mmCIF file of C-alpha atoms and ligand atoms in Angstrom:
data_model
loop_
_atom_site.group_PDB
_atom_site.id
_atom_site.type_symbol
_atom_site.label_atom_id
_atom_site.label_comp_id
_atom_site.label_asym_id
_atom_site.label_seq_id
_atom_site.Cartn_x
_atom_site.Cartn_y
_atom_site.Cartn_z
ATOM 1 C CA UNK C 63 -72.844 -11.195 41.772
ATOM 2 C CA UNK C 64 -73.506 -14.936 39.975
ATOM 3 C CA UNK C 65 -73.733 -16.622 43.293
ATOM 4 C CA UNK C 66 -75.888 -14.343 45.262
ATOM 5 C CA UNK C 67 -77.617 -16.127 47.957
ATOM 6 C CA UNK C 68 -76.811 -19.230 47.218
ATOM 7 C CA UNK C 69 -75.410 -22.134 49.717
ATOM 8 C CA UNK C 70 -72.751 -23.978 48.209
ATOM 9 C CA UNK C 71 -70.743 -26.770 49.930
ATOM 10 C CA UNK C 72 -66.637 -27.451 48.560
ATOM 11 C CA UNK C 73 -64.775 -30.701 49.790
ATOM 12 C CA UNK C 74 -60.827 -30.626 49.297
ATOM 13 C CA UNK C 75 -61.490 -26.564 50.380
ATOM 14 C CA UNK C 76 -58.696 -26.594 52.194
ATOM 15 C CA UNK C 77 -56.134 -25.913 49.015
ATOM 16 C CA UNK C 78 -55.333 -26.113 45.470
ATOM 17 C CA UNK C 79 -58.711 -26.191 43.325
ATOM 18 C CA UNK C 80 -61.212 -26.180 46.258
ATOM 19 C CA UNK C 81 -59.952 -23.106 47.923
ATOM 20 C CA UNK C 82 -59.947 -21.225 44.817
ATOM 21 C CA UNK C 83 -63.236 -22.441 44.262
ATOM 22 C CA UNK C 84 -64.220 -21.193 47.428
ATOM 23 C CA UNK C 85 -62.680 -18.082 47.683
ATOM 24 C CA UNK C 86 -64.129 -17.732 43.883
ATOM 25 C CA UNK C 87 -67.732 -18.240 45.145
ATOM 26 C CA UNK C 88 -67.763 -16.265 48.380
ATOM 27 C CA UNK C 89 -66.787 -13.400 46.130
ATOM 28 C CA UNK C 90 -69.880 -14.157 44.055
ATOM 29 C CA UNK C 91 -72.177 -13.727 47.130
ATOM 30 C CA UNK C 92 -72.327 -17.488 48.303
ATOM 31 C CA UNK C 93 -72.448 -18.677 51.530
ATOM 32 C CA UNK C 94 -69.245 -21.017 51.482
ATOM 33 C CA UNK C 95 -69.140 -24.670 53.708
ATOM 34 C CA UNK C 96 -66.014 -25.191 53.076
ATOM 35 C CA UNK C 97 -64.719 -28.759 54.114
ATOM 36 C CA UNK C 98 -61.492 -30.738 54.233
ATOM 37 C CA UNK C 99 -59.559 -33.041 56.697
ATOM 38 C CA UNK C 100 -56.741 -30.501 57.184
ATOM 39 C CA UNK C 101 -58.002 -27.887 59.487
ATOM 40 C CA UNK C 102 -54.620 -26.191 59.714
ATOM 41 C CA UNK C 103 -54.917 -25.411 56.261
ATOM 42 C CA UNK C 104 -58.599 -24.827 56.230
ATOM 43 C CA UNK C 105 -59.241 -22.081 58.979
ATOM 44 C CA UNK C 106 -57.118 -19.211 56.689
ATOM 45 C CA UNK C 107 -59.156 -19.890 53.949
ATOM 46 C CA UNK C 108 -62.196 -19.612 55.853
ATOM 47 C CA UNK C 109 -60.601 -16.448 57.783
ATOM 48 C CA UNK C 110 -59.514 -15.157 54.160
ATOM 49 C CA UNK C 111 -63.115 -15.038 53.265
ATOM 50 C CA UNK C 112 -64.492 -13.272 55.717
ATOM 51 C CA UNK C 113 -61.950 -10.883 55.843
ATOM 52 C CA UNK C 114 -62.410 -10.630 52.427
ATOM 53 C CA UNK C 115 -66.414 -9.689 53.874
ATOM 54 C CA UNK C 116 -67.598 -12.874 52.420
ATOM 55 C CA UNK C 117 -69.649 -15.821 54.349
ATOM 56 C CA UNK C 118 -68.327 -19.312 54.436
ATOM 57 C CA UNK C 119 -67.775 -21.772 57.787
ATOM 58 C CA UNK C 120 -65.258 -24.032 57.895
ATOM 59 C CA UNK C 121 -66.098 -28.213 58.720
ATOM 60 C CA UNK C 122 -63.669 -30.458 59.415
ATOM 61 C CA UNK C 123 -65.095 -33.084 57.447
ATOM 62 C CA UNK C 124 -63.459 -36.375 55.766
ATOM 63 C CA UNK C 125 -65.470 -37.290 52.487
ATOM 64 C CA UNK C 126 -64.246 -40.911 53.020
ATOM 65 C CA UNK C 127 -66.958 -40.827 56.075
ATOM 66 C CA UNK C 128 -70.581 -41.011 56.121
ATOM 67 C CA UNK C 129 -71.481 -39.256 59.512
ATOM 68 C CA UNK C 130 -69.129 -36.451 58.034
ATOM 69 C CA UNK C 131 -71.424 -36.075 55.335
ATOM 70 C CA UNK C 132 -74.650 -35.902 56.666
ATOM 71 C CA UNK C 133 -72.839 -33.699 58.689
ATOM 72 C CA UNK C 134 -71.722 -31.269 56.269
ATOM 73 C CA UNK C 135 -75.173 -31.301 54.724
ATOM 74 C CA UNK C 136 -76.750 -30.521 57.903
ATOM 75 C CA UNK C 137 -74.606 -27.478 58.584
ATOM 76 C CA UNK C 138 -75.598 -25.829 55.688
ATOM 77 C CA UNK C 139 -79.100 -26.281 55.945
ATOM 78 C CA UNK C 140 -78.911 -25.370 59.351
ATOM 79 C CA UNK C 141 -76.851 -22.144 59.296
ATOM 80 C CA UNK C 142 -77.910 -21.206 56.120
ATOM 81 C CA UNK C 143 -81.384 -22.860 54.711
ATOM 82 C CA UNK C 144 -80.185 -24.475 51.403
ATOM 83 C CA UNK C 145 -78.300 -26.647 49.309
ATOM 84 C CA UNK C 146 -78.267 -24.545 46.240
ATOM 85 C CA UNK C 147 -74.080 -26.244 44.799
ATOM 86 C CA UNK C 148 -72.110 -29.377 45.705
ATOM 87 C CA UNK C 149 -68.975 -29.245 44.548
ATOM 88 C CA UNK C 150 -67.562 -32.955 44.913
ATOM 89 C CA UNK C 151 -63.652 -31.587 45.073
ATOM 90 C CA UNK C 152 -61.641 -33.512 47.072
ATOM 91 C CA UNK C 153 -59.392 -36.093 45.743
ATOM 92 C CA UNK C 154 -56.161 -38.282 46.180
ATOM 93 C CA UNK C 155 -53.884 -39.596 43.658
ATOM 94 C CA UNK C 156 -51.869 -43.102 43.909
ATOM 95 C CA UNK C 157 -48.632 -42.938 43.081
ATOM 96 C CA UNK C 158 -49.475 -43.942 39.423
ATOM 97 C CA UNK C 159 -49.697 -47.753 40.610
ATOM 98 C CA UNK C 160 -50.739 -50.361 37.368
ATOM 99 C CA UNK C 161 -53.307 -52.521 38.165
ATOM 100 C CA UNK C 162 -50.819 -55.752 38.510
ATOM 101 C CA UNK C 163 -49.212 -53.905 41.704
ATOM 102 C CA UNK C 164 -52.373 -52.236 42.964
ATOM 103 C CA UNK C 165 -53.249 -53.415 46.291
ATOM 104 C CA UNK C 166 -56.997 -54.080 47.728
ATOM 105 C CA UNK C 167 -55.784 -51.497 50.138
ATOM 106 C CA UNK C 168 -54.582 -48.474 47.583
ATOM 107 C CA UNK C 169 -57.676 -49.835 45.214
ATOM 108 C CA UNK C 170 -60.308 -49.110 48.236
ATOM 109 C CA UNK C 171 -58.648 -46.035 49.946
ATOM 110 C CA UNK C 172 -58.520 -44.145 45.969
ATOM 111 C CA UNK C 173 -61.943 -45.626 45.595
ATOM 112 C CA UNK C 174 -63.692 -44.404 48.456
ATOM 113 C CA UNK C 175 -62.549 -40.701 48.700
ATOM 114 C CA UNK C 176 -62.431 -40.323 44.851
ATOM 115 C CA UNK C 177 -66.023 -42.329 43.901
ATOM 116 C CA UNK C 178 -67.732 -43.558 46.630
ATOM 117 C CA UNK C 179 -67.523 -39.829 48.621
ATOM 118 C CA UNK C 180 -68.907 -37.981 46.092
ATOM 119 C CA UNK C 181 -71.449 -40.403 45.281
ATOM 120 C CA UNK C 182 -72.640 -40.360 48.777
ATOM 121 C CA UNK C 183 -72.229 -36.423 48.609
ATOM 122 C CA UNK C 184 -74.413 -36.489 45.579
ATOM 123 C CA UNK C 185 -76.809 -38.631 47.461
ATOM 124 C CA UNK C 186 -77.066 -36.502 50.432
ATOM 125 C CA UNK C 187 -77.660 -33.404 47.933
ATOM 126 C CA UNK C 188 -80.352 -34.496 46.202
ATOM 127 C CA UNK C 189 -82.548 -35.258 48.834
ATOM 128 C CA UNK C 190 -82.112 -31.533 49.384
ATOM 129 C CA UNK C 191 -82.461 -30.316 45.865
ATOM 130 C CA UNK C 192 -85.190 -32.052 45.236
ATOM 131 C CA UNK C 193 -87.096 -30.634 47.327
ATOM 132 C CA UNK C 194 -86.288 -27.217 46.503
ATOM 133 C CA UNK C 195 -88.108 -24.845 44.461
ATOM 134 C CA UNK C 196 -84.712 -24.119 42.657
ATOM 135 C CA UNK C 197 -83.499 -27.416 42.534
ATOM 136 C CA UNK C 198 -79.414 -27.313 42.885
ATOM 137 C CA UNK C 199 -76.198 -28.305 41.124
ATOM 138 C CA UNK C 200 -73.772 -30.789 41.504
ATOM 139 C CA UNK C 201 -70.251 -30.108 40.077
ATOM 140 C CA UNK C 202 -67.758 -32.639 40.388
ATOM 141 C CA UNK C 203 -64.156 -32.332 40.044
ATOM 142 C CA UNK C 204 -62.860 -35.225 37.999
ATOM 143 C CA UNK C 205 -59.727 -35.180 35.631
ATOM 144 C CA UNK C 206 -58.748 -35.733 32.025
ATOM 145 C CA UNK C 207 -57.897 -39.558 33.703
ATOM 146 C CA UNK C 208 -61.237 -39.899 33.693
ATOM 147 C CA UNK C 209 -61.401 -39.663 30.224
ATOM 148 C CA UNK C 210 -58.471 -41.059 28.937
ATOM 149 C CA UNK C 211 -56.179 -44.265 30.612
ATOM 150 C CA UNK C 212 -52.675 -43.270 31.758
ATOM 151 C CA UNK C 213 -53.357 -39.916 33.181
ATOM 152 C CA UNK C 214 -53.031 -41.477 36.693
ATOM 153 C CA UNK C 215 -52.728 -45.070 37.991
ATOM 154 C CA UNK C 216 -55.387 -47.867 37.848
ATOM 155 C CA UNK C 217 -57.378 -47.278 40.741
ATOM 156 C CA UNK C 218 -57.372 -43.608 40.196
ATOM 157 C CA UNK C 219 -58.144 -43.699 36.150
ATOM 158 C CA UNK C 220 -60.772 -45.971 36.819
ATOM 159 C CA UNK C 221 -61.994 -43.687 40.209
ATOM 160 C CA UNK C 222 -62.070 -40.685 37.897
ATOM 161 C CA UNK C 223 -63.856 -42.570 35.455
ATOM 162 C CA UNK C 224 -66.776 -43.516 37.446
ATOM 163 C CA UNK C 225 -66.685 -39.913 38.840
ATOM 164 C CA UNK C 226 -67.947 -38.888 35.367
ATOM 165 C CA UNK C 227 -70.487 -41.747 34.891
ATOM 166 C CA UNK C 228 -72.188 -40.949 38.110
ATOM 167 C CA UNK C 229 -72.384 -37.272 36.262
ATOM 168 C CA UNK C 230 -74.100 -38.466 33.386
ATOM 169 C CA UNK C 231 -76.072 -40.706 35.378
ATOM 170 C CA UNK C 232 -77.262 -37.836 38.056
ATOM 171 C CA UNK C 233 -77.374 -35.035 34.515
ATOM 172 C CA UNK C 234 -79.777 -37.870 32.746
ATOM 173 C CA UNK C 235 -82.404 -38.715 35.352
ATOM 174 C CA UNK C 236 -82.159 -35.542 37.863
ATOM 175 C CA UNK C 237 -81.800 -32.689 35.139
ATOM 176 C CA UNK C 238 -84.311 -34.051 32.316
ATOM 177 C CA UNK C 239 -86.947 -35.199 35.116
ATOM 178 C CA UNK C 240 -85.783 -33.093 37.868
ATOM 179 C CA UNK C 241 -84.230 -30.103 38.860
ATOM 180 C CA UNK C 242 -81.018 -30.286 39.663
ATOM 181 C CA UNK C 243 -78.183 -30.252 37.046
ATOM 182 C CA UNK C 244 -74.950 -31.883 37.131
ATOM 183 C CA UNK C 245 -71.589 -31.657 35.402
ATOM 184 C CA UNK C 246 -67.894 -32.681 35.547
ATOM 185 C CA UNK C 247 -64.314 -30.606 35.323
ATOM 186 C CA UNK C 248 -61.907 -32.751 33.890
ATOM 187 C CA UNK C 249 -58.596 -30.321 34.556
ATOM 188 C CA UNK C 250 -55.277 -31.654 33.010
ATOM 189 C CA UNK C 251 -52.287 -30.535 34.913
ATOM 190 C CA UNK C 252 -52.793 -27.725 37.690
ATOM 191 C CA UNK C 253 -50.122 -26.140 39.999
ATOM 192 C CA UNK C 254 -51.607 -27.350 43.390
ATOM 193 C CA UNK C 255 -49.977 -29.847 46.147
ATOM 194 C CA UNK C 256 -51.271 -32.895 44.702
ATOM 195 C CA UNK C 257 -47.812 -33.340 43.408
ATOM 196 C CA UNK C 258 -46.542 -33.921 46.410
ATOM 197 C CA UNK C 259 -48.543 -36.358 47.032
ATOM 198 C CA UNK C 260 -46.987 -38.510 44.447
ATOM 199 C CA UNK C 261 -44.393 -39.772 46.911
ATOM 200 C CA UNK C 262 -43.251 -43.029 45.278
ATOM 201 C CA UNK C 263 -44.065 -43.271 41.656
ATOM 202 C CA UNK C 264 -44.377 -46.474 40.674
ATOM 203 C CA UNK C 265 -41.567 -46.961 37.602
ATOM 204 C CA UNK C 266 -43.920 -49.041 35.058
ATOM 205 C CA UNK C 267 -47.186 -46.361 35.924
ATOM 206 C CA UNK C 268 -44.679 -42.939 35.310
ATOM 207 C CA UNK C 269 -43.276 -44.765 32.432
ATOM 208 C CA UNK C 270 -46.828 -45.205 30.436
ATOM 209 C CA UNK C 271 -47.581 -41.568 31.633
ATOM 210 C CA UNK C 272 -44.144 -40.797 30.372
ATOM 211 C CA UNK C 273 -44.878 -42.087 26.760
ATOM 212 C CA UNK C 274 -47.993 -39.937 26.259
ATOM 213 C CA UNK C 275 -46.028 -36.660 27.218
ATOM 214 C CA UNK C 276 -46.741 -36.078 30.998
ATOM 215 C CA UNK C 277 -44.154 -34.065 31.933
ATOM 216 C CA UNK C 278 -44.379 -31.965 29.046
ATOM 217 C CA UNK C 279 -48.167 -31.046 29.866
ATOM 218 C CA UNK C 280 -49.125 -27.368 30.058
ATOM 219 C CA UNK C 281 -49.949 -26.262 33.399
ATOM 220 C CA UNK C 282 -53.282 -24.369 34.678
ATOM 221 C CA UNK C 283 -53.480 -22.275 37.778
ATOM 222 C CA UNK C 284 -56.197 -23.088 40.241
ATOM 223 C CA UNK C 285 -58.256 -20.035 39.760
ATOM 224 C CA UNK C 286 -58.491 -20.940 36.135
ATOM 225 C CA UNK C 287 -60.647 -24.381 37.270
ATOM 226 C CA UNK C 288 -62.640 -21.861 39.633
ATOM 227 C CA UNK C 289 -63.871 -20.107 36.983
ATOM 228 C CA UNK C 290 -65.205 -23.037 35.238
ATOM 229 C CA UNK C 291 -66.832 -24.154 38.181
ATOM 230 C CA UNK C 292 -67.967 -20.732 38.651
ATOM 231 C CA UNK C 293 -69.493 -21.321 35.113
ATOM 232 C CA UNK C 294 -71.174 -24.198 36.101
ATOM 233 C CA UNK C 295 -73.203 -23.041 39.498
ATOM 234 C CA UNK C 296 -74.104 -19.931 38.156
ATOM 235 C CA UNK C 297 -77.147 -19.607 36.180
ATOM 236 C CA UNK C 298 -75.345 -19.229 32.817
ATOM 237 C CA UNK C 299 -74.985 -22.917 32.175
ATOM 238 C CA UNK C 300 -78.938 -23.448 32.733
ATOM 239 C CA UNK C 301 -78.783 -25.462 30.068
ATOM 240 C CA UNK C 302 -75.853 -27.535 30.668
ATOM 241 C CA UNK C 303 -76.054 -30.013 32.167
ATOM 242 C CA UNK C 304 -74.386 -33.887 31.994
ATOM 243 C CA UNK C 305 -71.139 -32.039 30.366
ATOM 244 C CA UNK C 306 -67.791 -32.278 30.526
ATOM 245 C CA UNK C 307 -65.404 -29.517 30.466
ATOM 246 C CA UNK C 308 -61.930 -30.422 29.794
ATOM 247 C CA UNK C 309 -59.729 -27.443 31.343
ATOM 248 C CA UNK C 310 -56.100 -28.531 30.432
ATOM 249 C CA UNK C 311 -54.996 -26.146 28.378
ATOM 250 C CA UNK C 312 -55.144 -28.238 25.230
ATOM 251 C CA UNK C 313 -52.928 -30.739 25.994
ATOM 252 C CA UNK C 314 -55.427 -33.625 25.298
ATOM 253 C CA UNK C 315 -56.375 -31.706 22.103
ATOM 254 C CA UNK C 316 -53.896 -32.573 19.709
HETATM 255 N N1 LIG X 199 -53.747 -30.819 40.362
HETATM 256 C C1 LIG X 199 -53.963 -31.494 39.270
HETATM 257 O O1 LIG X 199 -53.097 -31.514 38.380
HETATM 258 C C2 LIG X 199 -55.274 -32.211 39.044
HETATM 259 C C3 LIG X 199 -55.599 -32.579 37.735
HETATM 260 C C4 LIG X 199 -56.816 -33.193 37.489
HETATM 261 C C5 LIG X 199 -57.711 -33.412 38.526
HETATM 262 N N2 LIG X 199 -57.377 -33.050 39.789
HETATM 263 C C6 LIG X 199 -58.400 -33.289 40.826
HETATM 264 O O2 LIG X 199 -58.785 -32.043 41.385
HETATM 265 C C7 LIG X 199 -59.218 -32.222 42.738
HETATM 266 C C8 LIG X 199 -58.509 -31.228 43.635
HETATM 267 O O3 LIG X 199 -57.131 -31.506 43.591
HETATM 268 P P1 LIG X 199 -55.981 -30.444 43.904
HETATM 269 O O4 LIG X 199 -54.976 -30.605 42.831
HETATM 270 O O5 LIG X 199 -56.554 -29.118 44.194
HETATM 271 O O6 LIG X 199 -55.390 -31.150 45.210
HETATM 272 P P2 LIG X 199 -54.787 -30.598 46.574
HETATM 273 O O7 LIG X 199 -54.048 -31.762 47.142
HETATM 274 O O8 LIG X 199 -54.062 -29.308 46.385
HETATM 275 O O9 LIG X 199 -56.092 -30.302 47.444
HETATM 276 C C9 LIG X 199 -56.969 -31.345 47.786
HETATM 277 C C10 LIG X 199 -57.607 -31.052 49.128
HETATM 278 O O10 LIG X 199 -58.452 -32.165 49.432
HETATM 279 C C11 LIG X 199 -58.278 -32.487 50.799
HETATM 280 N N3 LIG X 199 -58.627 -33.873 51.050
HETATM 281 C C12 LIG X 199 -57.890 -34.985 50.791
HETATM 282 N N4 LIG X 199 -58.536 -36.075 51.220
HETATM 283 C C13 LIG X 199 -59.720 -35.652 51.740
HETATM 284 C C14 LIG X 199 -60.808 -36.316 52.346
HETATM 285 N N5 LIG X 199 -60.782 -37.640 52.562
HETATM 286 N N6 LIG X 199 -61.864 -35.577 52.750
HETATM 287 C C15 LIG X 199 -61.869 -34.224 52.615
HETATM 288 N N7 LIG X 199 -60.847 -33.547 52.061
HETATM 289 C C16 LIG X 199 -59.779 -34.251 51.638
HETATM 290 C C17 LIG X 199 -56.808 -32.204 51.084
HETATM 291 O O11 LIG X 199 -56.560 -32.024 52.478
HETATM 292 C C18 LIG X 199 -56.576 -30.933 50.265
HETATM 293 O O12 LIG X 199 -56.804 -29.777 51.018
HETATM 294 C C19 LIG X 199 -58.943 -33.684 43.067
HETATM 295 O O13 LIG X 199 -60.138 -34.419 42.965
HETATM 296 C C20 LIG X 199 -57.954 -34.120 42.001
HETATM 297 O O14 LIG X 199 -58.031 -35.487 41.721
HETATM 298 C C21 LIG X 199 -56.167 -32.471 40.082
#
């Protein structure tokens, strides 16, 4: 198994990308914390995983909060004695808002679980992984928005964005003078409830996604993200580390 023995904690575990990430690990042999907001959608995953005979504990945990954090990184030092994989997953769309409509209050809420979380994640990890023999690995789940600038709208383009420069920024100093390694998934489209999140798309926003072929994009399954991920905590990508993946079927290749 890739992930034997290893403590990994998933945010957003609760569906879509993070529960296939989790389920994905716990069959590798890692002891899953999985954590989300929505408990009523977290406890089956959790209960899927042990039934399964894998190891994982479900937090109720809101990435948006820093007590939650600390929180989360305390439960898996304390049940389990490591931080071995952070996987920075959860994350909110905004109704493909421009910036000339984007309010302080859809800027900061996008902001804070899509950037400032992780970051704080990422903070909380590394004072683990530092000071462990192994080191660790931080994935985080970003987006081909973070890479290119209608894929989303302003505030979470520019959230994804940063998501990926506070990769390179953790891959450059922790992984060359360090040991812990740290890489992004940019996923195009993926058949999870984010959708339904988009509640009112904002007609100017859909339009410029429109243009650039949107609707028309291929569609990935979570499991196939999982597997990059899976990629990325395992030992096989030793040495890769401030990368990239694009996992969008090739959409943004042509
Ligand atoms: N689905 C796509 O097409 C797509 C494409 C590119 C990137 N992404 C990114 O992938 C990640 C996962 O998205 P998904 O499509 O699986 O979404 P999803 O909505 O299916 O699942 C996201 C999970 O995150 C949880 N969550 C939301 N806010 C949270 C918070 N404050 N704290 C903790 N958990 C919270 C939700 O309850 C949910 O269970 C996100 O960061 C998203 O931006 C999604």
């Amino acid at each position: 198994m890739k992930l034997s023995g290893k403590t990994v904690i998933v945010t957003g575990a609760a569906a879509g990308m993070g529960e296939a990430i989790a389920k994905k690990f716990a069959a590798e042999g890692a002891k899953v914390v999985a954590t989300d907001i929505n408990k009523e959608l977290l406890d089956p995953v959790v209960q899927s995983i042990t039934e399964a005979g894998g190891e994982a504990v479900g937090l109720v945990s809101n990435i948006g909060n820093q007590e939650d954090i600390d929180q989360m990184v305390h439960e898996a030092i304390e049940r389990y004695g490591s931080l071995d994989v952070l996987v920075n997953n959860a994350g909110i769309m905004d109704n493909f808002v421009p910036v000339g409509d984007l309010t302080d209050e859809l800027w900061d809420r996008i902001i804070q679980i899509n950037l400032t979380g992780p970051f704080k994640a990422a903070r909380a990890a590394i004072k683990v992984m530092e000071k462990q023999e192994n080191g660790g690995v931080i994935i985080n789940n970003a987006s081909i928005g973070g890479l290119f600038g209608v894929r989303g709208g302003g505030a979470y383009v520019s959230s994804k964005h940063g998501l990926l420069g506070l990769t390179k920024n953790i891959a450059a100093t922790y992984g060359i003078h360090g040991k812990i390694r740290a890489n992004a998934i940019a996923p195009g489209g993926v058949a999870t409830n984010i959708q339904s999140t988009i509640t009112e798309p904002h007609e100017l926003g859909s339009k410029a996604i429109g243009s650039i072929g949107g609707g028309t994009a291929p569609i990935g399954q979570p499991e196939e993200i999982a597997e990059v991920a899976l990629f990325l905590a395992s030992d096989a990508s030793s040495f890769v580390n401030g990368a990239i993946i694009t996992a969008d079927g090739g959409w943004t290749a042509g």
